[in-house]
mmCIF file of C-alpha atoms in Angstrom:
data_model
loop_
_atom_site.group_PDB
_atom_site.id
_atom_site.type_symbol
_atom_site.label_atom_id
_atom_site.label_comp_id
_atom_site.label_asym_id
_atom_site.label_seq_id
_atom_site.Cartn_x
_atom_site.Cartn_y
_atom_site.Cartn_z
ATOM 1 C CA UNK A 32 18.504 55.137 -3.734
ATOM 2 C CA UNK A 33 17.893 58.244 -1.700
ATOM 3 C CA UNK A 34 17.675 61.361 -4.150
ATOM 4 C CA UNK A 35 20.787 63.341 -3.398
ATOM 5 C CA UNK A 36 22.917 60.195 -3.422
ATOM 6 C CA UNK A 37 21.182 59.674 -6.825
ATOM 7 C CA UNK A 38 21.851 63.294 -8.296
ATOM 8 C CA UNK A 39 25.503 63.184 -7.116
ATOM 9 C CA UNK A 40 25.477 60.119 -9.405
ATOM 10 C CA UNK A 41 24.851 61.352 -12.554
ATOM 11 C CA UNK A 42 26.836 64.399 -12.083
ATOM 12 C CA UNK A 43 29.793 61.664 -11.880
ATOM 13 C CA UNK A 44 28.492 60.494 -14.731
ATOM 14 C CA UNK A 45 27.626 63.198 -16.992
ATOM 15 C CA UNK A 46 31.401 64.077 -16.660
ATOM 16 C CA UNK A 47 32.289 61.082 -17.913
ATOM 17 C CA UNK A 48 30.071 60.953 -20.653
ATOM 18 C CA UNK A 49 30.293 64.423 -22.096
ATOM 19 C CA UNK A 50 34.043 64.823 -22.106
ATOM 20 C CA UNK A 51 36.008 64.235 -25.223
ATOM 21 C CA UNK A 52 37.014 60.578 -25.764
ATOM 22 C CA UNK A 53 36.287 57.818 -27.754
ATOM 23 C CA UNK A 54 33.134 57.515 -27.745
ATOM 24 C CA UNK A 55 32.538 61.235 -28.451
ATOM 25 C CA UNK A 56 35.086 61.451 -31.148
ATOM 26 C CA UNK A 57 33.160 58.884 -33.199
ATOM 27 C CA UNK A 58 30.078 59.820 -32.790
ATOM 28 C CA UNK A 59 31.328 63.481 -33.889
ATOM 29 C CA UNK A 60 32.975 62.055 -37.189
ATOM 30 C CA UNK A 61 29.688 60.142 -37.687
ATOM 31 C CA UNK A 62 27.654 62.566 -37.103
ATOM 32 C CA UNK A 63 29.371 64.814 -39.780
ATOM 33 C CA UNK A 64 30.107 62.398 -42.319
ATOM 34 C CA UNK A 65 26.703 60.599 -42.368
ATOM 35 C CA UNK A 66 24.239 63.289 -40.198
ATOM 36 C CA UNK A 67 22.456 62.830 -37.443
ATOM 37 C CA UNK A 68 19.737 59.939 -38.369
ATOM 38 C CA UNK A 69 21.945 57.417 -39.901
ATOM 39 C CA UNK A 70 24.238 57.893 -36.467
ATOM 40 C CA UNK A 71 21.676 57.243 -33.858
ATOM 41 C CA UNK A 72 22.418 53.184 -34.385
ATOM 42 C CA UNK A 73 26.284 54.286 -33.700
ATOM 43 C CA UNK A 74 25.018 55.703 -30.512
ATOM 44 C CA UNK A 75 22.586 52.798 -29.546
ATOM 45 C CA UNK A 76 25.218 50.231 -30.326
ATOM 46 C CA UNK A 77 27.666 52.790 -27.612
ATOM 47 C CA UNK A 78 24.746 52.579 -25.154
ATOM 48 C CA UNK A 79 23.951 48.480 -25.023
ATOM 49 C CA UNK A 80 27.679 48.506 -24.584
ATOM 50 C CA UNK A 81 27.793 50.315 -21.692
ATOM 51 C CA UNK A 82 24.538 48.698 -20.345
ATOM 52 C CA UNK A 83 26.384 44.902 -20.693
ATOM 53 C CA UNK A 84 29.428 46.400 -19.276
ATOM 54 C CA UNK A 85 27.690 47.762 -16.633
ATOM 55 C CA UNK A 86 26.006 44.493 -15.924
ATOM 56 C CA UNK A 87 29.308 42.592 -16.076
ATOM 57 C CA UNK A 88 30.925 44.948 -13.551
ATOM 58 C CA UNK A 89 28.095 45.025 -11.418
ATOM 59 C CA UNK A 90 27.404 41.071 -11.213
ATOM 60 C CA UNK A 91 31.284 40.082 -10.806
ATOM 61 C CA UNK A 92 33.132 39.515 -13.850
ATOM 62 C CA UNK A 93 34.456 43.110 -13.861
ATOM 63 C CA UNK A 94 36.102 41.832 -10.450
ATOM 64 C CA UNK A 95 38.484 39.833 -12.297
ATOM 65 C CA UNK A 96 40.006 43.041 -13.956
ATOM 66 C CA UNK A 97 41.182 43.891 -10.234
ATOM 67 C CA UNK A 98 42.557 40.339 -9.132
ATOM 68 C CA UNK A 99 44.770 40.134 -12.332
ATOM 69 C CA UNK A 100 46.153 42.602 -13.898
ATOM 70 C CA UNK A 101 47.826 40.679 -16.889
ATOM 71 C CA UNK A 102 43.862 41.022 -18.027
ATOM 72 C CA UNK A 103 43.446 44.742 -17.296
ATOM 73 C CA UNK A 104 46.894 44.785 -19.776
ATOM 74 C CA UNK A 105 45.260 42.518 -22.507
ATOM 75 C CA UNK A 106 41.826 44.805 -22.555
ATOM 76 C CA UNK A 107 43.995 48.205 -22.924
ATOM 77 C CA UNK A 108 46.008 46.452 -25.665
ATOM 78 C CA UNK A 109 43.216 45.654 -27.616
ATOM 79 C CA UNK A 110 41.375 48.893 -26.705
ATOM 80 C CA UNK A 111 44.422 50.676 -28.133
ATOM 81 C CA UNK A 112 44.639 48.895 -31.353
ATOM 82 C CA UNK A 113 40.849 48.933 -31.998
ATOM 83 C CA UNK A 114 40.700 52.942 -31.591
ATOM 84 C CA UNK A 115 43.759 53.155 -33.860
ATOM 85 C CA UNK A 116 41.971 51.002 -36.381
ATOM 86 C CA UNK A 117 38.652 53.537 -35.890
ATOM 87 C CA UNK A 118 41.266 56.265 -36.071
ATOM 88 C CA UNK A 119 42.295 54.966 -39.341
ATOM 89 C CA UNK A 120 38.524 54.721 -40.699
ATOM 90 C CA UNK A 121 37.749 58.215 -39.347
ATOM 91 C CA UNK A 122 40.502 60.116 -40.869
ATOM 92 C CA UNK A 123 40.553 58.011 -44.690
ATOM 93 C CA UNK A 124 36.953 58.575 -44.821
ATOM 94 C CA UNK A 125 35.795 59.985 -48.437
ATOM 95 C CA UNK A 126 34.115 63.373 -48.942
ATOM 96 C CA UNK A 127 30.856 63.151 -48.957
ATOM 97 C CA UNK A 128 27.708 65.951 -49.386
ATOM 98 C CA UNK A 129 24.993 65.284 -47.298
ATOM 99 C CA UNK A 130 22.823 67.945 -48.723
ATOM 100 C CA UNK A 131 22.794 65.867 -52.103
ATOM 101 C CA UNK A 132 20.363 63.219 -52.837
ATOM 102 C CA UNK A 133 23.152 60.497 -53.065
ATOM 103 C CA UNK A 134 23.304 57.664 -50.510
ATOM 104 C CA UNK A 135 26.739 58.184 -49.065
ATOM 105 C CA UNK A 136 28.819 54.604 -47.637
ATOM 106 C CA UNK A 137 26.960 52.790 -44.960
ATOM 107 C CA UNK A 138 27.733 54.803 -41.383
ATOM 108 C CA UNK A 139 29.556 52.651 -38.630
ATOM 109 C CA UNK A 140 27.251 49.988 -37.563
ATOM 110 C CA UNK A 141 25.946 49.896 -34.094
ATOM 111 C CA UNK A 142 27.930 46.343 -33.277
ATOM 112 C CA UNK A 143 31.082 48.639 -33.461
ATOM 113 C CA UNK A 144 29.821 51.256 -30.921
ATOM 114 C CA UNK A 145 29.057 48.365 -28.712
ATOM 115 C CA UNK A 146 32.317 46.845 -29.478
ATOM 116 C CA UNK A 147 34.057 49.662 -28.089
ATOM 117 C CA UNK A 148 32.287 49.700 -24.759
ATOM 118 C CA UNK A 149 33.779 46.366 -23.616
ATOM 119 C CA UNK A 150 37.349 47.286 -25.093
ATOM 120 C CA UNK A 151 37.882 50.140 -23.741
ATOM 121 C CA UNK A 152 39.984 49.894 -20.234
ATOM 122 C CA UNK A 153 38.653 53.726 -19.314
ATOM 123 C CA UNK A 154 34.957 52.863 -19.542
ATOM 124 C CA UNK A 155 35.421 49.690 -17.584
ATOM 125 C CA UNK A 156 36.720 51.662 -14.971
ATOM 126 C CA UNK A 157 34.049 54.061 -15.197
ATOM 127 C CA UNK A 158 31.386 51.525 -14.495
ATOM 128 C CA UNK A 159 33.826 50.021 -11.613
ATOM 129 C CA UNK A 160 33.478 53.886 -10.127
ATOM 130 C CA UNK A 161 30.003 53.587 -10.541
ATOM 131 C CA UNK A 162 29.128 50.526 -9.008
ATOM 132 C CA UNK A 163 31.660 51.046 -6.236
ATOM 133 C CA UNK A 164 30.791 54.304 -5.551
ATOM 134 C CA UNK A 165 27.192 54.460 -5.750
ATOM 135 C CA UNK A 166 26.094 51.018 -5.268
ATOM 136 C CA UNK A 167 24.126 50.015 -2.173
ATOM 137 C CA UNK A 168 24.863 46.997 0.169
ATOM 138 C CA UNK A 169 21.913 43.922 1.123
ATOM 139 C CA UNK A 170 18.498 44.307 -0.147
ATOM 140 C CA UNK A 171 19.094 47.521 -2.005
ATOM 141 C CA UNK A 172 22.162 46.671 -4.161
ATOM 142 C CA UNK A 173 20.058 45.213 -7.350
ATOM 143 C CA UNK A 174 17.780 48.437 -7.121
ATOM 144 C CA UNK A 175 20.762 50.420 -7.074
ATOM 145 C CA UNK A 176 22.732 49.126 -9.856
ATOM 146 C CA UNK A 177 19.567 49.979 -11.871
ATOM 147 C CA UNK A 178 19.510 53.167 -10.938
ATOM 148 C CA UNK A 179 23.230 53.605 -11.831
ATOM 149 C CA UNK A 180 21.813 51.815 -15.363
ATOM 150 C CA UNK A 181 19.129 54.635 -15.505
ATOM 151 C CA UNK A 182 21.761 57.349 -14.601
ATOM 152 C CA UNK A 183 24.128 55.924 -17.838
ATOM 153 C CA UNK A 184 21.214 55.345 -20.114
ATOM 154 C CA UNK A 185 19.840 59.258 -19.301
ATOM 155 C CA UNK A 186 23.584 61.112 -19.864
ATOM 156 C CA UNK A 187 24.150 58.266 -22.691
ATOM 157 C CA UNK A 188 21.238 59.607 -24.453
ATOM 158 C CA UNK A 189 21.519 63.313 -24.085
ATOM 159 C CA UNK A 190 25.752 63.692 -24.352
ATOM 160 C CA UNK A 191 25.479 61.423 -27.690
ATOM 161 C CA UNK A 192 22.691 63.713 -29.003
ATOM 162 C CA UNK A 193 25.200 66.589 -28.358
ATOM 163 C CA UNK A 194 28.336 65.224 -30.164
ATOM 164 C CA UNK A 195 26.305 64.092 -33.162
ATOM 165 C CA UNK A 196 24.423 67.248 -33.210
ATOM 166 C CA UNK A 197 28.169 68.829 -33.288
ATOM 167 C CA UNK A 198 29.023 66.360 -35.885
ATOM 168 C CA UNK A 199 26.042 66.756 -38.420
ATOM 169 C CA UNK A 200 26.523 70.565 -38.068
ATOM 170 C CA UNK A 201 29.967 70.858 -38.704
ATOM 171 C CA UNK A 202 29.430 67.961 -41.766
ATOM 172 C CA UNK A 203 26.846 70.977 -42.697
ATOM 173 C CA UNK A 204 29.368 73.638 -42.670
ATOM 174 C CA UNK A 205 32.054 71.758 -44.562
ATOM 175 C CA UNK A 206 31.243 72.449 -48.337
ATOM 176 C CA UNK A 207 34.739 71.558 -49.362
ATOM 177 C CA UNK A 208 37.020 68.593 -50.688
ATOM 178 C CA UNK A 209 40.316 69.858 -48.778
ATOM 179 C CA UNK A 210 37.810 71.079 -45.697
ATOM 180 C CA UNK A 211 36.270 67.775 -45.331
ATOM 181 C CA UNK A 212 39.617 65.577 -45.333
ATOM 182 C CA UNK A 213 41.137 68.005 -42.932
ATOM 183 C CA UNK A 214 38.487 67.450 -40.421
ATOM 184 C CA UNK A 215 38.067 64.034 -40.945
ATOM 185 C CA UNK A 216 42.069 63.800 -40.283
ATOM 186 C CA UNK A 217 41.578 66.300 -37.526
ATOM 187 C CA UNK A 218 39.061 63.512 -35.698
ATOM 188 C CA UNK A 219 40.913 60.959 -36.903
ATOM 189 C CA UNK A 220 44.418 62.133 -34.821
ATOM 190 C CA UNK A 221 41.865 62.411 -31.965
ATOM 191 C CA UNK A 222 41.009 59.477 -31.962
ATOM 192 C CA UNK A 223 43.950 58.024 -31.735
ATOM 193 C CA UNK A 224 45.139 60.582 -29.403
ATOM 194 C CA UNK A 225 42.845 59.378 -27.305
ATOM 195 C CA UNK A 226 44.943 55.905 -26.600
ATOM 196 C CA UNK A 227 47.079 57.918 -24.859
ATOM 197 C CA UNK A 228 43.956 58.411 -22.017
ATOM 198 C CA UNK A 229 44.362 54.246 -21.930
ATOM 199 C CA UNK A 230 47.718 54.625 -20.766
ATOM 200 C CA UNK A 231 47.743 57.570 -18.473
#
C-alpha cells in the first residue's frame, strides 16, 4: 500500500475512532469509575473486536450483511438492546473513590468490549468502508487488509488512551456522592443516546 493511499486511511479512520460513540462512552465511564489501569482490558477486549470484525468483513462473511438485509436488521436490534443494557450499567453504577485504598467492583471485562465490536451495525460498516475503500485488488489485497488492521490497531490504541485518560481525570475531579451519580447518569443517557446513531 503506497504511502499516501495509506495516510488517507487512517485519517478515515481516526475519525471514526475518536468521535463520541459507543465505544468512547464506555471507555470514558470506565475510565472514571475504575481509572485508567483497570480499563486498559476494556479497551483490549474493544480492539480484538474490531480486529475479528475486521477479519470477518475482509474474508467474506461481512458480505452477507449486504445480500440480506433481514441480518443487517437482527445485528442493529441486538446492538441496540446491548448498549441500552451498558447504558443501564453505566448510569446505576455506585460511587466509588479511587484515591482510597479500597478495591472498588470489578471494571467491565474485556469479553464485553469485544462483544460490542461484532454488535454494533455502525462499526461493521466502518470496517465495510475500510476494506472497500482502501483495500487492494490481486496479489496485494491480503497485504492491504493488514495494513487497514495496522491503521485500526494504531488509532484503536491512541483514541482509547484519550477517552480513558478523559475518564480517569474526570473520576479524579468528582469528589462527590450527587457529582458522581450525575455523571455516571450523564454517560449513561449517552450511551443510550447513542442507539439512535444505529438507526440514523
Amino acid at each position: 500500500m503506497e504511502l499516501s493511499l495509506f495516510l488517507s486511511m487512517l485519517g478515515f479512520l481516526w475519525v471514526a475512532a475518536i468521535t463520541p460513540g459507543p465505544n468512547n462512552m464506555l471507555l470514558t465511564a470506565s475510565g472514571a469509575n475504575f481509572g485508567f489501569l483497570r480499563s486498559l482490558p476494556l479497551m483490549i477486549g474493544i480492539m480484538i473486536g474490531m480486529q475479528v470484525m475486521l477479519l470477518l468483513v475482509a474474508f467474506g462473511v461481512g458480505g452477507l450483511l449486504l445480500l440480506y438485509p433481514a441480518l443487517h436488521l437482527i445485528l442493529k436490534i441486538a446492538g441496540s438492546l446491548y448498549l441500552l443494557w451498558l447504558a443501564w450499567k453505566i448510569g446505576s453504577a455506585s460511587y466509588e473513590k479511587l484515591e482510597t485504598g479500597d478495591v472498588p467492583l470489578a471494571p467491565m471485562p474485556f469479553w464485553q468490549g469485544g462483544l460490542l465490536q461484532l454488535i454494533n451495525p455502525k462499526a461493521w460498516l466502518m470496517a465495510l468502508g475500510a476494506v472497500a475503500s482502501f483495500s487492494l485488488a490481486g496479489d496485494a489485497y491480503r497485504s492491504s487488509v493488514m495494513a487497514i488492521s495496522i491503521g485500526i490497531v494504531t488509532v484503536n490504541i491512541i483514541s482509547g488512551a484519550i477517552w480513558l485518560g478523559f475518564g480517569t481525570l474526570i473520576g479524579r475531579i468528582l469528589r462527590s456522592r450527587r457529582a458522581w451519580a450525575i455523571f455516571n447518569i450523564s454517560m449513561g443517557m449517552l450511551t443510550a443516546a447513542c442507539v439512535l446513531l444505529i438507526w440514523h
